[in-house]
Amino acid sequence: MGDGSLPCYHRQAVLGLLVAYFACLAILAFACVVRLGLAVGSICFRDRAPPPSRERIPVLVQLPIFNERYVAERLLRAVAAQDHLGTVIQVLDDSTDDTRQVVDRVAESLRKRGTDIRVVRRGDRKGYKAGALARGLELAPGFEFVAIFDADFVPPPEFVRRALAALRESPDVGLVQARWGHLNRDRSLLTRAQAVFLDGHFQVEHAGRAALGHFFNFNGTAGIWRRRAIEDAGGWSSDTITEDLDLSIRAQLRGWRFRYLGDLVADAELPASTDAFLSQQARWVRGSVETARKHLMTFLLPRSGLGLGVRLGATFHLIQNFAYVLMALVAVLLPAAVVLRDRTGWRIVGGEALWSSLDLTFLLSGTLAVFVFYGVGLVGAGAGRRWPDIFAALALGAGMSVANAREVWSGLWSRGSEFVRTPKQGEAGLHALQRYRRPIPWSRFVPELTLAGLHGAACVYASVWGLWGAVPFLAIHLVGFGWLGGATAMAALRDGWGTRPGWAARQSGTEGGPSPSGGRAK
């Protein structure tokens, strides 16, 4: 091979493909290496929660809920078990199914035990979660501190006391964000890989940004706000589907300081099915792009009054999900780059045994940087045995690159995106989510299965012709695309290709309650 003659391809076209391929690799490798700076910062992070206070200070705990029949009771009882004497629970229940009955039953039971719990229901769901939180604040004007938990969380009893103590240490602190733990981390390879992603986000990104004095964001739950910070920033807004990220940026631009407490942990349930996980990722990616569209110019222009380091950090934070576009391009170009360069003689010194020193430099630097990043994020007992989970996370990240690249594109143009909820199963098991399953279109798995086939063929080609340096990277993509594409295709076959009776009614809110204004949930 490598004779330089292949009639069906023009050398100029091959050169253009390779230039695009190497450009994508170079940018991704640079971005991965930049993330190592956060890893270094996280190692230096020393902020810890102060001793909890026993003062009776009123704290409003808001619980936004939409159709969470399997976890609503668990959430309410966990929050009611807080040992802070000033806690008042506000259940923002926009449910349209029998979650309402669950909430009413548990709330009445807790009231009989002396818990101050208030259920708020709206006539419509305007603004979705942001609208519910804003309405809750309107109905509770006397509270200076506001804690928020989503339906799948189980906060520890001391959460409010510890977070409140950290918030009150300095009057310029507008938010305290806790770390997410994982109730079902070891349920499957999928949940273990997700835990790696989230541990990296909290223990490396949040901790690193906090240590460097850069902006970081409220994650929508497991945090406590100073009400003045919310109001000073303009309040909750629903013009993006990541209202938490949007408010975080506005509050920090107003001068409020955020604290991250890595030693304060609130456990939560990870999506247990592939479809639920991909839906959650789609929401996060699209929402972050919508928020970047809204705020990016603020950080690019020097008149923001922020230091250069803060501006660069915030810019990188807002655009980091654009990396999925480059990852998708690499996934498409990698098999072609392996085969075409070998067939046309476009080689770099290293020969067949090493494949290409340039490819290996870019791919290894990016892969090793990501491995170190997530390795630093491993926390808790048993962290040493969780290193193999990082390989699963790498494959999962590669496999969802095309799906998330589509969401990046959608986020560039969307206005008021629909919020597709991520159903939680609690202790009921996956079968309990049948009523909340959505029809899956072919576009959710055919591209992934096609790319899995292309990478599989390229992997065979590289093995036959001795291009061993390419095999590990082709294999990661093969596993990732095959994993997600296969699991999604199986779910589509299981659930059918069309809308099942009753599904559309449940999603639009016409079953069991007043019709909401849209299909978005927490």
Phi, psi and omega in degrees: 000178177074029180274358176080001181238121176208096192305329187279357179234140173271137181298328179295321179294319178296319179298317178298318178298317182291324177297315179297318181298310182290328177296315177298315179300317183295317181294317179296318179297318178298315180298320179294320179292323177300323180295339176296333176298322175293324178297318177296316179299321181295327178295328179274355184292131185230003184290128180227156180293136176288171177301136181295146180265148177261008180295144178273089181247125182300129177230126176270123178254111181265133182235090177286127185225139171216110175053059182238055185300332186272345183233354185299315182295318179301317180296310183299318181289325178293319180289323178295339180275003177300137183268016174272124189289341183262015185285131173237127185263130177239109180270112180266085191262103176263017187297151177239011178234199185284008169302329178303316181294321178298313181299314182296319181296312182292319180300316179296320178297319181289325177299322180295339178267003176098006179282134176275098183231131185234130180258125181245126176233139182255158178286340175214178182247037180302128180083353177055228184296317179300319178295321179294317179295319179296318179296321178298320178295322178299324183276354181226070188287345189268009185255125180276335184237139186226116174261149183227133175226133173280170192294335185267013184259153176227085183291147177290158185301330184270006188303306186298316181298317183288316180294321180295320178299319179291323181292325185273357180295330181218136184289347180267002177277119183262341183208142167241121179252128177267168177276146175275131167262185187225114180290326187235037184306316187267018181291321183201173176297326178297313181290327177294321178293319177299320180298324177298315178302311185290322176298320177296319180298314184278308188282342179248304183293305181297312182296319180295315180294321178297318180294326181274355182077023181266167176294141164220173193242152166293139184262019175085352185194165178059042177213165178230129183256149162275122187304323181300327179293319178297312184290321180295330180277357179104002177080180181290140179230142181252020181278358167228164178266009169238070182298334179291315178295318180299310180295324179301314181295315181297321180293317181289328174295334177277000176100002178284140181260141179252148175239138174248129180246100181289342180265004173250114190239132172244119182285147181217165181266126176278145175304128186266348179246153181298318181296318179296319179298314181295324177296318178297315179298319179300318180295314181296317183291311181299317180297321180294325178290320175301318180291322176298319177302324184282325191241351191300319183297334178300322183272338179283334182267132183295342183288000178296340181083002180269155176294158182300318181297318179295318180296317179294319179297317180293322178297314178298321178301315185287330186257003188297332179286348173294344176300334179297330177295315179293321178297320178295320178296317177298318180299321179286321186275336187302309179300319180294320181297321180295311186285312186293319182292326178291320183286331185257000178083009178281081184243157174246152186312132182146332174069190186294326185293320183257358180068280181202125180296327181290315177302313184295324179299311181292311184294317181290319181297317178293315182294315180294323178297316178295320180298316178295318180304309181285334176295320176296328182286345179295127184226161171087178179296139179082011181299326181298327181273000182265002179303320178300335179296335180295323178296321176297321179294321178299315179295318180297318179297318177295319183293331182263009183296318182291315179299317181286331175297322175298321180290327174300313179298316180297321181294337178289339186237346189287151174227118180062053184301149173290137180262108179271118187290156173251102183292147179247147186257343183058227179266005187280338182094164184299328182299335182290344183270005182306318182292340182256003181287143182255150174297140184251118179286159181299332182294347179280346183222339181297315177301320181293317179293324177297314179293325175299318178297318179296317180290327176296316179296318179295326179295318177296315179301312182297324180291319182294319184263013172075023179270065191293334179294336181278337190300312182300322183284323173296322182293321178300316179291321178301312180295315183297310181291321178294320180298303184289317179297316180294316181295320180291321177297319178296321177295322179294319177294323181291317187267351180091163185269339182251178179285127179283152178305130177092340183294313183298323179295320181292321181287327180274349175090015182269000180256121171078018180176182181293150182286123178278178182272354180187183186257016185274143174226183176301000000 
